[in-house]
mmCIF file of C-alpha atoms in Angstrom:
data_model
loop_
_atom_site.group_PDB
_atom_site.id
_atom_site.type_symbol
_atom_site.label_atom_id
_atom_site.label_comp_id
_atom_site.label_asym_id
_atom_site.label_seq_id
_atom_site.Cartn_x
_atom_site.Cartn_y
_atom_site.Cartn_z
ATOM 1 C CA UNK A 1 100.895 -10.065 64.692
ATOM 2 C CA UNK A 2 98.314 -8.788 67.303
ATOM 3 C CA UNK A 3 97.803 -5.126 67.383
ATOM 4 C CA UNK A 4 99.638 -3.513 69.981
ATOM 5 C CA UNK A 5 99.416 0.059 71.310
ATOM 6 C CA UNK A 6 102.366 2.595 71.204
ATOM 7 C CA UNK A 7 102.765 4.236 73.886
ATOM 8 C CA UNK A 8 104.726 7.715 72.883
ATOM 9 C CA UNK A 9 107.347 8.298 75.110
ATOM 10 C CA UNK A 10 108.270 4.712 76.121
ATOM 11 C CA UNK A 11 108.208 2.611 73.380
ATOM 12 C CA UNK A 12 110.799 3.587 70.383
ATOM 13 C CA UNK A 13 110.410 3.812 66.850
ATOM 14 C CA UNK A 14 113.139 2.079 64.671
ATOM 15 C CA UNK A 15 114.957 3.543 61.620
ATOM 16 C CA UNK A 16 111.903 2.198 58.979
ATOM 17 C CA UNK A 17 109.245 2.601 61.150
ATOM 18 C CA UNK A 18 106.863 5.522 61.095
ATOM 19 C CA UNK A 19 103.163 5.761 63.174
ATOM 20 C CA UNK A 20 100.019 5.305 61.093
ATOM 21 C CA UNK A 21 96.980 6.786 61.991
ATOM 22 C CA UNK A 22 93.898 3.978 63.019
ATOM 23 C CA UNK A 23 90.284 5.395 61.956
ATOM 24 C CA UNK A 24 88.983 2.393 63.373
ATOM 25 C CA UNK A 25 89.553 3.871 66.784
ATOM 26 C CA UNK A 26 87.684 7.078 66.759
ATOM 27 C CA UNK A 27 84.326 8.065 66.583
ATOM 28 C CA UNK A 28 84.794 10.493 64.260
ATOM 29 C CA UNK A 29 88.135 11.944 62.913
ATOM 30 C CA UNK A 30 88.029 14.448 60.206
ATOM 31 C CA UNK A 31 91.030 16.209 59.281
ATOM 32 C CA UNK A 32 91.768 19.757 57.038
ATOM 33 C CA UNK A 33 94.716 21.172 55.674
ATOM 34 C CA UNK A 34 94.259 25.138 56.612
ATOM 35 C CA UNK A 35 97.797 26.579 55.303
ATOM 36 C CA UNK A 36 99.529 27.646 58.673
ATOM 37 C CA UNK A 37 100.139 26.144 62.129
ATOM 38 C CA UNK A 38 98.042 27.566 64.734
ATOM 39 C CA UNK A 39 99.398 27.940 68.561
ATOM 40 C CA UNK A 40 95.940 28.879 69.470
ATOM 41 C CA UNK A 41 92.158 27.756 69.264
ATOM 42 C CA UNK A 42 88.707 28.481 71.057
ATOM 43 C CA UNK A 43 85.643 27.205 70.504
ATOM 44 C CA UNK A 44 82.907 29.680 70.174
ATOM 45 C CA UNK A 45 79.593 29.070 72.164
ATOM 46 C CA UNK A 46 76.769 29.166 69.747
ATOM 47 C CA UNK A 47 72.876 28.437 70.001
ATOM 48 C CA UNK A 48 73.076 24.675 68.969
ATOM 49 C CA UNK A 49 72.829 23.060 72.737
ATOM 50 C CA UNK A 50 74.532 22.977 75.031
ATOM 51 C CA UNK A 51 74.436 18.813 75.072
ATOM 52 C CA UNK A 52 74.759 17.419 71.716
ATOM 53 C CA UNK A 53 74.871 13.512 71.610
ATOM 54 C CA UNK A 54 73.994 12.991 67.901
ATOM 55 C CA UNK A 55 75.440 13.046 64.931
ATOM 56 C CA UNK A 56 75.727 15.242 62.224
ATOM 57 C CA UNK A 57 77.624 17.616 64.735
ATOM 58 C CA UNK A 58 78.454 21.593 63.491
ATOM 59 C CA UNK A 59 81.107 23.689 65.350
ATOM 60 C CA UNK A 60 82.685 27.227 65.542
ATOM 61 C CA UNK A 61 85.822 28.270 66.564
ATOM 62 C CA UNK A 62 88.690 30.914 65.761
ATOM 63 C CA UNK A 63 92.256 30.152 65.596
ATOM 64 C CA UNK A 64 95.123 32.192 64.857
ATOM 65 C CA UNK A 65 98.182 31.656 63.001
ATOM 66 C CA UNK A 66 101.647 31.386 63.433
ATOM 67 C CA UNK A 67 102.935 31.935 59.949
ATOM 68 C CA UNK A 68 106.908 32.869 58.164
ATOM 69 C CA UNK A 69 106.141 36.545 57.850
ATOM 70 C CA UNK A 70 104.167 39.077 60.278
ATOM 71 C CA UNK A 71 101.938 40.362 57.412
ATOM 72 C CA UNK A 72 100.991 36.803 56.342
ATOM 73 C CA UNK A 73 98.893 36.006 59.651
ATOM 74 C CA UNK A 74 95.143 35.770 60.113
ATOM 75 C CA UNK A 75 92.503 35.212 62.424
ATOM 76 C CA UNK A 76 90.243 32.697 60.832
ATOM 77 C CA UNK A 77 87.170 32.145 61.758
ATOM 78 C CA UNK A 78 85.712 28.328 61.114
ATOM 79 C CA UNK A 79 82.907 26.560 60.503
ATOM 80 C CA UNK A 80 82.647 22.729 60.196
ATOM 81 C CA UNK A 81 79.216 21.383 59.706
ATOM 82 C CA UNK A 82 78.047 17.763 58.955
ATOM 83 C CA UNK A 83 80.672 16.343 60.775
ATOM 84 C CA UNK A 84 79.546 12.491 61.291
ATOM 85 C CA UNK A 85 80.371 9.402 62.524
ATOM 86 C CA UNK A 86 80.099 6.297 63.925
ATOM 87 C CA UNK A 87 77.831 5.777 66.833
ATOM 88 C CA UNK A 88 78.686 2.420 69.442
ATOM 89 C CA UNK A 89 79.396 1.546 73.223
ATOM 90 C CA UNK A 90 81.534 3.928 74.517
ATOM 91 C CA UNK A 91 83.592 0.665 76.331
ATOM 92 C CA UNK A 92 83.976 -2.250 74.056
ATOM 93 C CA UNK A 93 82.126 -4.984 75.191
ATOM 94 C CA UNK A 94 85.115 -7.660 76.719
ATOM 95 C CA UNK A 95 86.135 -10.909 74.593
ATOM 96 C CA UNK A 96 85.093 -14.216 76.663
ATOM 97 C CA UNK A 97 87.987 -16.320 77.777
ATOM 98 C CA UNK A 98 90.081 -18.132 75.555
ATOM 99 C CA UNK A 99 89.612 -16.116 72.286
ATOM 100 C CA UNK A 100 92.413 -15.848 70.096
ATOM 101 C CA UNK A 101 93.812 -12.736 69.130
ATOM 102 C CA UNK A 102 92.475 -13.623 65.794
ATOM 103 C CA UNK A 103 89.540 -14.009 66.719
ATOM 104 C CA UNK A 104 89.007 -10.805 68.441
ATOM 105 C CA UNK A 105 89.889 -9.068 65.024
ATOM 106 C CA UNK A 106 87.876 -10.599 63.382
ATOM 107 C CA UNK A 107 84.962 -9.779 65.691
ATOM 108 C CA UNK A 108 86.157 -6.387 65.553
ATOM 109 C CA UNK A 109 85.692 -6.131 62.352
ATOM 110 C CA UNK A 110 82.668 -7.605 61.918
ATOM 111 C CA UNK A 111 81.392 -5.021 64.702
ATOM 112 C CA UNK A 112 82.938 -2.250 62.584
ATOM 113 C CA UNK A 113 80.893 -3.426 59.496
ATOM 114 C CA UNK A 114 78.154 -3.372 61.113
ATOM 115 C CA UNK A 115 78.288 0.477 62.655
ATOM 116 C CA UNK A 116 76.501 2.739 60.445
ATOM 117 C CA UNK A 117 78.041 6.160 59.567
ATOM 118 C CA UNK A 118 75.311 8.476 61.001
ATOM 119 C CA UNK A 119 74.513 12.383 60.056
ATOM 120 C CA UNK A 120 73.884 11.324 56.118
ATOM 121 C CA UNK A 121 77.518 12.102 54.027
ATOM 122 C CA UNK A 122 80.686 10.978 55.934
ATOM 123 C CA UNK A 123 81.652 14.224 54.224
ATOM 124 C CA UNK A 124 82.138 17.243 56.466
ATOM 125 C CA UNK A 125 81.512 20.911 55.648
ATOM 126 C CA UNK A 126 84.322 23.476 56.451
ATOM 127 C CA UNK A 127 84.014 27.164 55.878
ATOM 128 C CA UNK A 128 86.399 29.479 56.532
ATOM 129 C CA UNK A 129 86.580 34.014 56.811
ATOM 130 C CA UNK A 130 90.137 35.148 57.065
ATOM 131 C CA UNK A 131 90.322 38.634 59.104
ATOM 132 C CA UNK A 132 94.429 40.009 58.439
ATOM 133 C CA UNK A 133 96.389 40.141 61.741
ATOM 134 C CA UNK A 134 99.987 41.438 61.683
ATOM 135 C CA UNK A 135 102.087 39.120 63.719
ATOM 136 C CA UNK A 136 101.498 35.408 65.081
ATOM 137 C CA UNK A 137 99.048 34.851 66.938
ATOM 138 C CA UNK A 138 100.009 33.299 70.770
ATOM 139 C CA UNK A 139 96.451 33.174 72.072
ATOM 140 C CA UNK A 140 93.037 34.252 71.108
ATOM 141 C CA UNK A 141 89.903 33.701 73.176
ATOM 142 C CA UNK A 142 86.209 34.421 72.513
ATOM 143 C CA UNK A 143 84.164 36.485 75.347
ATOM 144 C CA UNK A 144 81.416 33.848 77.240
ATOM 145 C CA UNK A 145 78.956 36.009 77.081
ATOM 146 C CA UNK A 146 79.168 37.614 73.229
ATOM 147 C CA UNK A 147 81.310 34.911 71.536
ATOM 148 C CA UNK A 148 81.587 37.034 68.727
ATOM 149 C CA UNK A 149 84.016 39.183 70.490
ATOM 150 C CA UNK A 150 87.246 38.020 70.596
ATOM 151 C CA UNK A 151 90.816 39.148 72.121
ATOM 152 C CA UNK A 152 94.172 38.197 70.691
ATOM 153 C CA UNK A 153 97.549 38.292 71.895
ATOM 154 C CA UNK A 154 100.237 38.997 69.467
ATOM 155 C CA UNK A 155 103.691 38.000 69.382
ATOM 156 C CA UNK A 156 104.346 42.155 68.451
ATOM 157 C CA UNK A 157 103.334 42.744 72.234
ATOM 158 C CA UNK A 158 100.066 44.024 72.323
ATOM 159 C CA UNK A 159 96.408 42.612 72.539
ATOM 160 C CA UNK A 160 93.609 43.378 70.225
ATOM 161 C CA UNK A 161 89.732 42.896 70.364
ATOM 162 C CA UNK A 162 87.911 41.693 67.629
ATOM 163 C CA UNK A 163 83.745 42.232 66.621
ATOM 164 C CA UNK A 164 83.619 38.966 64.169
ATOM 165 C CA UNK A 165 79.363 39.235 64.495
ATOM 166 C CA UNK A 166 79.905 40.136 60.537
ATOM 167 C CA UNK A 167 81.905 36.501 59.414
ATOM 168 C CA UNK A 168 79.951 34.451 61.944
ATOM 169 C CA UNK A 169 76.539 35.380 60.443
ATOM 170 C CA UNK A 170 77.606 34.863 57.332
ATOM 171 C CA UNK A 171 79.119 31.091 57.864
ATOM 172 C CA UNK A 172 75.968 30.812 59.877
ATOM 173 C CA UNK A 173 73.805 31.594 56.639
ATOM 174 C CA UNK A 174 76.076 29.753 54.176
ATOM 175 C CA UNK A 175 75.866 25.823 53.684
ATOM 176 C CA UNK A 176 78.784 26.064 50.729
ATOM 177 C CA UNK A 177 81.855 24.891 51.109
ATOM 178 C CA UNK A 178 84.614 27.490 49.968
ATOM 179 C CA UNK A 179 86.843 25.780 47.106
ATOM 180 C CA UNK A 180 90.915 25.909 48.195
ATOM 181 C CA UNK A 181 92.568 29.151 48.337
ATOM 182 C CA UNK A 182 89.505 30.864 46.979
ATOM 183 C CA UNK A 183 89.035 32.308 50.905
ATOM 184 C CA UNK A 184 90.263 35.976 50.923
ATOM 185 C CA UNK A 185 91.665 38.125 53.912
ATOM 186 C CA UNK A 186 88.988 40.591 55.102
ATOM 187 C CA UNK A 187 91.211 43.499 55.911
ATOM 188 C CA UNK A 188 88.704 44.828 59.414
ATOM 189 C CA UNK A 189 89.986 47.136 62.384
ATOM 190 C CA UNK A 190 90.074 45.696 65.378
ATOM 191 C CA UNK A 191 87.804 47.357 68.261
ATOM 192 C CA UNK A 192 90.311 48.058 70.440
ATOM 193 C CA UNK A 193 94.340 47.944 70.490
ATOM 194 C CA UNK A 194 96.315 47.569 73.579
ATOM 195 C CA UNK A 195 100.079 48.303 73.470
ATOM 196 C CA UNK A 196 100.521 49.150 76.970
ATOM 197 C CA UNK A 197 102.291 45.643 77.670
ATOM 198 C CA UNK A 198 105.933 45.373 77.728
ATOM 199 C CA UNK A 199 106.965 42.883 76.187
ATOM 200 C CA UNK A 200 104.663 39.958 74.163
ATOM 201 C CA UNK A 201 102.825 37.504 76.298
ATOM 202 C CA UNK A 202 100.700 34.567 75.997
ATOM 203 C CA UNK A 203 97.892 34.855 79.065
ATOM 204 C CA UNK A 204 94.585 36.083 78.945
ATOM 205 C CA UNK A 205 90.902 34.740 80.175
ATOM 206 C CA UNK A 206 87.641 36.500 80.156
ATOM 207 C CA UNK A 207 85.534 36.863 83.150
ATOM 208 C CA UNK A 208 81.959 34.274 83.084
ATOM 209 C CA UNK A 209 80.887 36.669 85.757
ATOM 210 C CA UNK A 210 81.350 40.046 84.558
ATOM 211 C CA UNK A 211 80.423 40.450 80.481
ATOM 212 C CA UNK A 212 83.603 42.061 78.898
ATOM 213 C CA UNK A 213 85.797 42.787 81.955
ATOM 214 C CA UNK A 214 89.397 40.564 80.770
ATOM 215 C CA UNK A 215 92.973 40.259 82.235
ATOM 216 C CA UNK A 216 96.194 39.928 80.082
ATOM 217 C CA UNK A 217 99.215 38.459 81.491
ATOM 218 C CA UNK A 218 103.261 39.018 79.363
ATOM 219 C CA UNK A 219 106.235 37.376 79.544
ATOM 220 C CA UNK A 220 107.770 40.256 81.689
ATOM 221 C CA UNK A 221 105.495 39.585 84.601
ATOM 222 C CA UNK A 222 102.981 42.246 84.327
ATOM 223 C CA UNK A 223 99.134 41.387 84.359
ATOM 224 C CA UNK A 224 97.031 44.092 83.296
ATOM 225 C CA UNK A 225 92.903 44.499 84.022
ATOM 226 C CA UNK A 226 90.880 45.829 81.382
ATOM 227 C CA UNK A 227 87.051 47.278 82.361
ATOM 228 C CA UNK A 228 84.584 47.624 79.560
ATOM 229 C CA UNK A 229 83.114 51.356 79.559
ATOM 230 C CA UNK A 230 80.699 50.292 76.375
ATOM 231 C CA UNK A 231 80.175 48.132 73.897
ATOM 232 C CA UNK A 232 83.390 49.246 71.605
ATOM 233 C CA UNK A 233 85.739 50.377 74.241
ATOM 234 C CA UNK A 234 87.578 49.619 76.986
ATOM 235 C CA UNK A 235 89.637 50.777 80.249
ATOM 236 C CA UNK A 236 92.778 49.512 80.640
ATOM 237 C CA UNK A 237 94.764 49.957 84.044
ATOM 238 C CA UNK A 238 97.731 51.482 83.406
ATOM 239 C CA UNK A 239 99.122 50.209 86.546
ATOM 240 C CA UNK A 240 100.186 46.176 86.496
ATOM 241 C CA UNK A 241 99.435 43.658 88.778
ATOM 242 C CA UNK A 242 102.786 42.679 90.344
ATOM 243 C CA UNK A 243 103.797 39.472 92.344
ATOM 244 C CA UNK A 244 105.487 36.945 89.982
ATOM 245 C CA UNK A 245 108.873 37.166 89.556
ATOM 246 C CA UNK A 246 109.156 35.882 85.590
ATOM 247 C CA UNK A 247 106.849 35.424 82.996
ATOM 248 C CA UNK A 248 103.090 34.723 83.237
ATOM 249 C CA UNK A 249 102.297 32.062 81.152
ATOM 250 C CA UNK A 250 98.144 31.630 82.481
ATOM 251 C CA UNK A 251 95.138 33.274 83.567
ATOM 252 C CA UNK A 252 92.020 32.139 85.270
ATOM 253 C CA UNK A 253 89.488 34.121 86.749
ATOM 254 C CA UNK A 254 87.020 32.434 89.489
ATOM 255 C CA UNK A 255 83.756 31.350 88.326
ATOM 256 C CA UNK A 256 81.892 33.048 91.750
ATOM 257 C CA UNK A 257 84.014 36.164 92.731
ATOM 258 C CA UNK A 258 83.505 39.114 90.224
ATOM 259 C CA UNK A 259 87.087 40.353 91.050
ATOM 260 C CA UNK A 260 89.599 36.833 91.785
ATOM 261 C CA UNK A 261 91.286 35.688 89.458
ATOM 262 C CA UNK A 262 94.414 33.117 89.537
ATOM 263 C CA UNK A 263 97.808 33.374 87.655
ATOM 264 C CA UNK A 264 100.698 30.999 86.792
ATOM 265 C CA UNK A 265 104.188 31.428 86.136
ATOM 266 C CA UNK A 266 107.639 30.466 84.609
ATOM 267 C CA UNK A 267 108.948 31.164 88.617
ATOM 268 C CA UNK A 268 106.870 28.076 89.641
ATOM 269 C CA UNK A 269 104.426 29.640 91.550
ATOM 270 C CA UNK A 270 100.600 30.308 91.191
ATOM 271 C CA UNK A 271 98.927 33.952 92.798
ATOM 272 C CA UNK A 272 95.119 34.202 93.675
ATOM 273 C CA UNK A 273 94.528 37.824 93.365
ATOM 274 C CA UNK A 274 91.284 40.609 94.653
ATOM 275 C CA UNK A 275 91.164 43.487 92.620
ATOM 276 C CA UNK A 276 89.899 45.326 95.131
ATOM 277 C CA UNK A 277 92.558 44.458 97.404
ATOM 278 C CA UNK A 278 95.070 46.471 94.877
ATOM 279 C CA UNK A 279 97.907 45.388 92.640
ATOM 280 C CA UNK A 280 99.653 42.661 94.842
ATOM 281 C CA UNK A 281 99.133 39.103 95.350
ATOM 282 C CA UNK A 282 96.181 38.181 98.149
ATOM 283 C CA UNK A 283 97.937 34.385 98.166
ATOM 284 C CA UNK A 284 101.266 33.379 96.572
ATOM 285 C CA UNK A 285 102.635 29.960 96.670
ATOM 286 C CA UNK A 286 104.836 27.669 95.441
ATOM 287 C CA UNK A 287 103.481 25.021 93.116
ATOM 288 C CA UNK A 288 105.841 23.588 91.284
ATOM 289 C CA UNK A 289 109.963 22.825 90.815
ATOM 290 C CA UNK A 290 109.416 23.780 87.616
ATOM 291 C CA UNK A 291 107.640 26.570 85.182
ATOM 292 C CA UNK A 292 103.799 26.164 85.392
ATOM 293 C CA UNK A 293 102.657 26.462 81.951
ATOM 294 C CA UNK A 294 98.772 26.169 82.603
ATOM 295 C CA UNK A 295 95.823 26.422 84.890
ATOM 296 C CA UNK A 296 92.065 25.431 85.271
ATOM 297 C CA UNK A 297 89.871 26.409 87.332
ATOM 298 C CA UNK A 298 86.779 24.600 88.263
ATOM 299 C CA UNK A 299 83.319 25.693 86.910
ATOM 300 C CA UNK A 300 81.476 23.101 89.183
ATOM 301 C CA UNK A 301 83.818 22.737 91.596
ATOM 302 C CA UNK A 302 85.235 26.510 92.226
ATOM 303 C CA UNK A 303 87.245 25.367 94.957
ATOM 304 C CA UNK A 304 89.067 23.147 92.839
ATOM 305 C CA UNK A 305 92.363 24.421 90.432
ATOM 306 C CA UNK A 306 94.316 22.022 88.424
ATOM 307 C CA UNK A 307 98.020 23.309 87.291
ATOM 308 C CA UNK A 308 100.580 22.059 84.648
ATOM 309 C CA UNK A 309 103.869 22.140 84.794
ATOM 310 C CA UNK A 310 107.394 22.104 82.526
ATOM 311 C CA UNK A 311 108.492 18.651 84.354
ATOM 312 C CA UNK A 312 105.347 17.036 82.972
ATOM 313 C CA UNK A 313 103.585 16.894 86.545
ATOM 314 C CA UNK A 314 99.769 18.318 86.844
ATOM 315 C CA UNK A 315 98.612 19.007 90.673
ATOM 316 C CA UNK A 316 94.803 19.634 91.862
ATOM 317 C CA UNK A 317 94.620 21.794 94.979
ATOM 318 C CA UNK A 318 91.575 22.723 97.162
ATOM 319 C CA UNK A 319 91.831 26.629 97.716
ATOM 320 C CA UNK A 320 89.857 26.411 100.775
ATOM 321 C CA UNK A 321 92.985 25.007 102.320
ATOM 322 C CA UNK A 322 95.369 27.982 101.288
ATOM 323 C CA UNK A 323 95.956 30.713 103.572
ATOM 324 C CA UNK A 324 97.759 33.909 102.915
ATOM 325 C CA UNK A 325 99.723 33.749 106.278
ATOM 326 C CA UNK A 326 101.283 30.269 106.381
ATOM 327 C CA UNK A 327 104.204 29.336 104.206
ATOM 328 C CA UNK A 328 103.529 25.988 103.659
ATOM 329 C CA UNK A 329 100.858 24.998 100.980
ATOM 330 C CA UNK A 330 98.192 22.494 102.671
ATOM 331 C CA UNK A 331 95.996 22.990 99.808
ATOM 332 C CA UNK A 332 97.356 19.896 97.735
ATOM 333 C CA UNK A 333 94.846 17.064 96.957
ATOM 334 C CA UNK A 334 96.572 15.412 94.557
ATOM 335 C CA UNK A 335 99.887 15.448 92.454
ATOM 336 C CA UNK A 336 100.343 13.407 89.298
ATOM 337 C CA UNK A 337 103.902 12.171 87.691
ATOM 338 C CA UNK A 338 102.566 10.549 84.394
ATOM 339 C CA UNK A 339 103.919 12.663 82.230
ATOM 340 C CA UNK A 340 107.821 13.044 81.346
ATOM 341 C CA UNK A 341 107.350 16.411 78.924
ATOM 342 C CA UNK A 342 105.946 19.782 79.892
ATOM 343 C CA UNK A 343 102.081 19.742 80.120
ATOM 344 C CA UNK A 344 101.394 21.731 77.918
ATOM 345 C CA UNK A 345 97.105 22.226 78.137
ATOM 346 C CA UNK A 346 94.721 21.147 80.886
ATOM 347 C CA UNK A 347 91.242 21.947 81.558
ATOM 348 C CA UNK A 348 88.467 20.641 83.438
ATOM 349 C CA UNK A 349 85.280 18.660 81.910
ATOM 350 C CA UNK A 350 82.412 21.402 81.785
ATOM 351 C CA UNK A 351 80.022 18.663 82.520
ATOM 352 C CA UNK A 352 81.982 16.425 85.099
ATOM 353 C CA UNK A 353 83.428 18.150 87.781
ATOM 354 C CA UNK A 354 85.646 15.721 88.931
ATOM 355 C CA UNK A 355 87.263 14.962 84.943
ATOM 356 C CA UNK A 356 90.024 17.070 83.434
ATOM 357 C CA UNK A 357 92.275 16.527 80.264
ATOM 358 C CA UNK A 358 95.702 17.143 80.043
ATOM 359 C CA UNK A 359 97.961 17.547 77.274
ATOM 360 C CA UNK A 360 101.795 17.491 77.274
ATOM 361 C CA UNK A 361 104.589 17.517 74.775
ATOM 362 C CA UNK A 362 105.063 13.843 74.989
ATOM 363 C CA UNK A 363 102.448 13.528 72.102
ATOM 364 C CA UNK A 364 99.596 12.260 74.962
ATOM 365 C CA UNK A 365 96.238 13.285 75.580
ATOM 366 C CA UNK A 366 94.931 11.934 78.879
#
């Protein structure tokens, strides 16, 4: 039978039939059992280049976990190094007319013979620090301009900021792999501990602009500004930013105004607020029929913000169109209806301003 695609969402699976991964059509794919689910990942910026074509690839991140009991969480803070792979056209090279589908697997496979594994072993390298976090973690971010600080929501209701300098030097220093379930829990204080929120939340973004300044959005509408006043220690308004009428599910903060950032919410609408223009939305406007799960805004494009929404559409909107006197919304540039599930990530290409990927719950990644 020729090899056909399955396209989640559309086509069905019958009672025998299950999905099998193909290796054949990544790149690289390289896949570790950790112990826990994580909700929540971010890669952390390191001194490795900023444009990295070849392989063997290495990459840090954090991700927190979402595990049976409170006391059983962590933060965990990851290395993977000698990650390889195959290197070939990035758009297959199209079969001349009147090939059988035979044929072209064969020729695929001839082709896939013939790619080399690059970066030396096709074995990767992952280490792995565990720092003890009571309570899941719903999001956890690392600061652009000291990656090794990092904030973390927890599902207890109150956000925490982390120094991991410590772990990350040591992975950094460290080539050996640690054996399974020989990683222990570093038991570390955070830097700072916020329980000033009312309820538990899941929205927070650092500023690129301003090193250490952060907002934190809950699920009972309240976004709260935090101002570093030193390394260790921070201000946090006491006083919420109030507009949205239900919970704030995302936070963005403009990549050229020191004080705008943008929020999304479960009451379909998105808010562009000026901290210096107090606690109340500048613009607020409806985005969505639905809950708006996520936002991105543009790094190369700041005019440009890209939101997700519950009824699996994703819109792109040009703020320069919005004004904060007109009730209708002439921002809109262009509204997609791919999806059927709630989008559930989407973020703009740092490189390409005019590519984004989007994730929903309908198992896609676009």
């Amino acid at each position: 039978m020729p090899t056909k695609v399955w396209q989640p969402g559309v086509d069905k699976l019958g009672e025998e039939e299950e999905l099998e991964c193909d290796p054949t059509a990544y790149n690289s794919l390289h896949a570790f059992h950790i112990g826990w689910p994580c909700l929540s990942f971010d890669v952390v910026r390191d001194s490795l280049g900023l444009l990295r074509t070849d392989f063997p690839h290495t990459v840090y991140f954090f991700a927190g976990t979402q595990a049976e009991k409170p006391d059983w969480n962590s933060i965990g803070i990851f290395k993977v190094s000698n990650v390889s792979g195959k290197k070939r056209e990035l758009v297959p090279s199209k079969t001349t007319a009147g090939d059988s589908d035979m044929d072209t697997d064969n020729n695929d496979s001839d082709e896939d013979s013939e790619d080399e594994e690059e970066g030396g072993s096709a074995t990767p390298v992952l280490q792995l620090r565990k720092v003890a976090h009571r309570g899941c973690i719903n999001r956890i971010r690392a600061m652009t301009q000291n990656p090794h600080i990092c904030a973390s929501w927890s599902d207890a209701g109150y956000v925490q900021i982390w120094d991991f300098s410590t772990h990350l030097n040591a992975l950094a220093e460290s080539e050996t792999e640690v054996p399974r379930g020989a990683s222990s829990v570093f038991n570390q204080a955070p830097l700072f501990n916020f329980k000033g929120h009312k309820d538990e939340g899941y929205a927070i973004d650092w500023s690129p602009r301003v090193a250490g300044r952060l907002v934190t959005g809950d699920c009972k509408n309240c976004i709260h500004l935090w101002e570093p006043t030193s390394g260790a220690t921070w201000n946090v308004d006491a006083t919420p930013f109030t507009g949205h009428t239900a919970s704030v599910e995302d936070l963005q903060w403009s990549s050229t105004e020191d004080h705008v950032f943008a929020s999304c919410s479960v009451d379909g609408h998105i808010a562009i607020w000026d901290a210096h223009l107090g606690k109340s939305p500048a613009i607020y406007f409806k985005a969505h029929n639905a809950d708006v799960n996520v936002i991105s805004w543009n790094r190369l494009a700041s005019v440009m913000l890209a939101s997700g929404s519950d009824d699996g559409t994703f819109s792109i909107r040009d703020l320069r169109l919005l004004s904060p006197k007109s009730e209708e919304d002439k921002s809109l540039v262009a509204h997609f209806q791919y999806h059927k599930h709630p989008i559930t990530s989407i973020e703009w290409s740092p490189h390409e301003a005019s590519t984004l990927a989007v994730s929903s719950s309908d198992n896609q990644l676009m």
